[in-house]
CSV table of C-alpha atoms in Angstrom, one decimal:
chain,number,residue,atom,x,y,z
C,1,UNK,CA,140.5,112.9,64.7
C,2,UNK,CA,141.0,115.9,67.0
C,3,UNK,CA,138.6,117.5,69.5
C,4,UNK,CA,139.5,121.1,70.3
C,5,UNK,CA,143.1,120.4,69.3
C,6,UNK,CA,143.3,117.2,71.4
C,7,UNK,CA,143.9,113.9,69.5
C,8,UNK,CA,141.2,111.4,70.2
C,9,UNK,CA,142.9,108.3,71.5
C,10,UNK,CA,140.1,105.9,70.3
C,11,UNK,CA,137.5,107.2,67.7
C,12,UNK,CA,135.3,104.1,68.4
C,13,UNK,CA,135.3,104.8,72.2
C,14,UNK,CA,134.6,108.5,71.6
C,15,UNK,CA,131.7,107.7,69.2
C,16,UNK,CA,130.2,105.4,71.8
C,17,UNK,CA,130.4,108.1,74.4
C,18,UNK,CA,128.8,110.6,72.0
C,19,UNK,CA,125.9,108.2,71.2
C,20,UNK,CA,125.4,107.6,75.0
C,21,UNK,CA,125.3,111.3,75.7
C,22,UNK,CA,122.9,112.0,72.8
C,23,UNK,CA,120.5,109.3,74.2
C,24,UNK,CA,120.6,110.8,77.7
C,25,UNK,CA,119.9,114.3,76.3
C,26,UNK,CA,117.0,113.1,74.1
C,27,UNK,CA,115.5,111.3,77.1
C,28,UNK,CA,115.8,114.4,79.3
C,29,UNK,CA,118.1,112.7,81.8
C,30,UNK,CA,119.6,115.3,84.2
C,31,UNK,CA,123.4,115.7,83.5
C,32,UNK,CA,126.2,117.4,85.3
C,33,UNK,CA,129.5,118.3,83.6
C,34,UNK,CA,133.1,118.5,84.6
C,35,UNK,CA,136.5,118.7,82.9
C,36,UNK,CA,138.8,115.8,82.3
C,37,UNK,CA,141.8,116.4,84.6
C,38,UNK,CA,144.2,115.4,81.9
C,39,UNK,CA,143.1,117.1,78.7
C,40,UNK,CA,140.4,119.5,79.9
C,41,UNK,CA,137.6,118.1,77.7
C,42,UNK,CA,134.1,118.7,78.9
C,43,UNK,CA,132.6,115.4,80.1
C,44,UNK,CA,129.0,114.7,81.3
C,45,UNK,CA,127.6,112.4,83.9
C,46,UNK,CA,124.1,111.4,85.0
C,47,UNK,CA,123.0,113.7,87.9
C,48,UNK,CA,119.7,112.3,89.1
C,49,UNK,CA,120.6,110.8,92.5
C,50,UNK,CA,118.7,111.3,95.7
C,51,UNK,CA,120.0,113.7,98.3
C,52,UNK,CA,122.8,112.0,100.2
C,53,UNK,CA,123.7,109.5,97.5
C,54,UNK,CA,127.3,109.2,96.6
C,55,UNK,CA,128.5,107.6,93.4
C,56,UNK,CA,132.2,106.7,92.9
C,57,UNK,CA,133.8,105.4,89.7
C,58,UNK,CA,137.1,105.1,88.0
C,59,UNK,CA,136.8,106.4,84.5
C,60,UNK,CA,138.7,106.8,81.2
C,61,UNK,CA,138.3,110.0,79.4
C,62,UNK,CA,136.5,109.3,76.0
C,63,UNK,CA,138.9,111.9,74.4
C,64,UNK,CA,142.4,111.3,75.7
C,65,UNK,CA,141.8,107.8,77.3
C,66,UNK,CA,143.6,108.7,80.5
C,67,UNK,CA,142.2,107.5,83.8
C,68,UNK,CA,140.7,109.5,86.7
C,69,UNK,CA,138.5,108.8,89.7
C,70,UNK,CA,135.2,110.6,89.9
C,71,UNK,CA,133.1,110.9,93.1
C,72,UNK,CA,129.6,112.5,92.9
C,73,UNK,CA,127.8,113.6,96.0
C,74,UNK,CA,124.1,114.5,95.6
C,75,UNK,CA,122.7,117.2,97.8
C,76,UNK,CA,120.6,120.3,97.4
C,77,UNK,CA,120.9,121.6,93.8
C,78,UNK,CA,123.7,120.5,91.5
C,79,UNK,CA,125.8,117.5,92.6
C,80,UNK,CA,129.3,118.1,94.0
C,81,UNK,CA,131.8,116.4,91.7
C,82,UNK,CA,135.3,115.6,93.0
C,83,UNK,CA,137.9,114.4,90.4
C,84,UNK,CA,141.2,112.7,91.2
C,85,UNK,CA,143.7,112.4,88.4
C,86,UNK,CA,145.2,109.0,87.9
C,87,UNK,CA,148.4,108.5,85.9
C,88,UNK,CA,147.5,105.5,83.8
C,89,UNK,CA,146.0,105.0,80.3
C,90,UNK,CA,143.5,102.3,79.6
């Protein structure tokens, strides 16, 4: 399975991500988006923190399965998202 010309590393993992994303959208959960630093796929994250909240996580892209670190800082308006590319797969 390919997404925009990128081979999906795990169809099962991608399907779980797509189901999660659909549930968030149906529920009206605020989302922010960013690109995977490895493959450029559009990814989404919950964006409903309080001003001053910072969320950090190490993530695997649901498309290419490569790792990155994501830091989200909630302020006025859209959250600031900082992505650090890691050089390992999961």
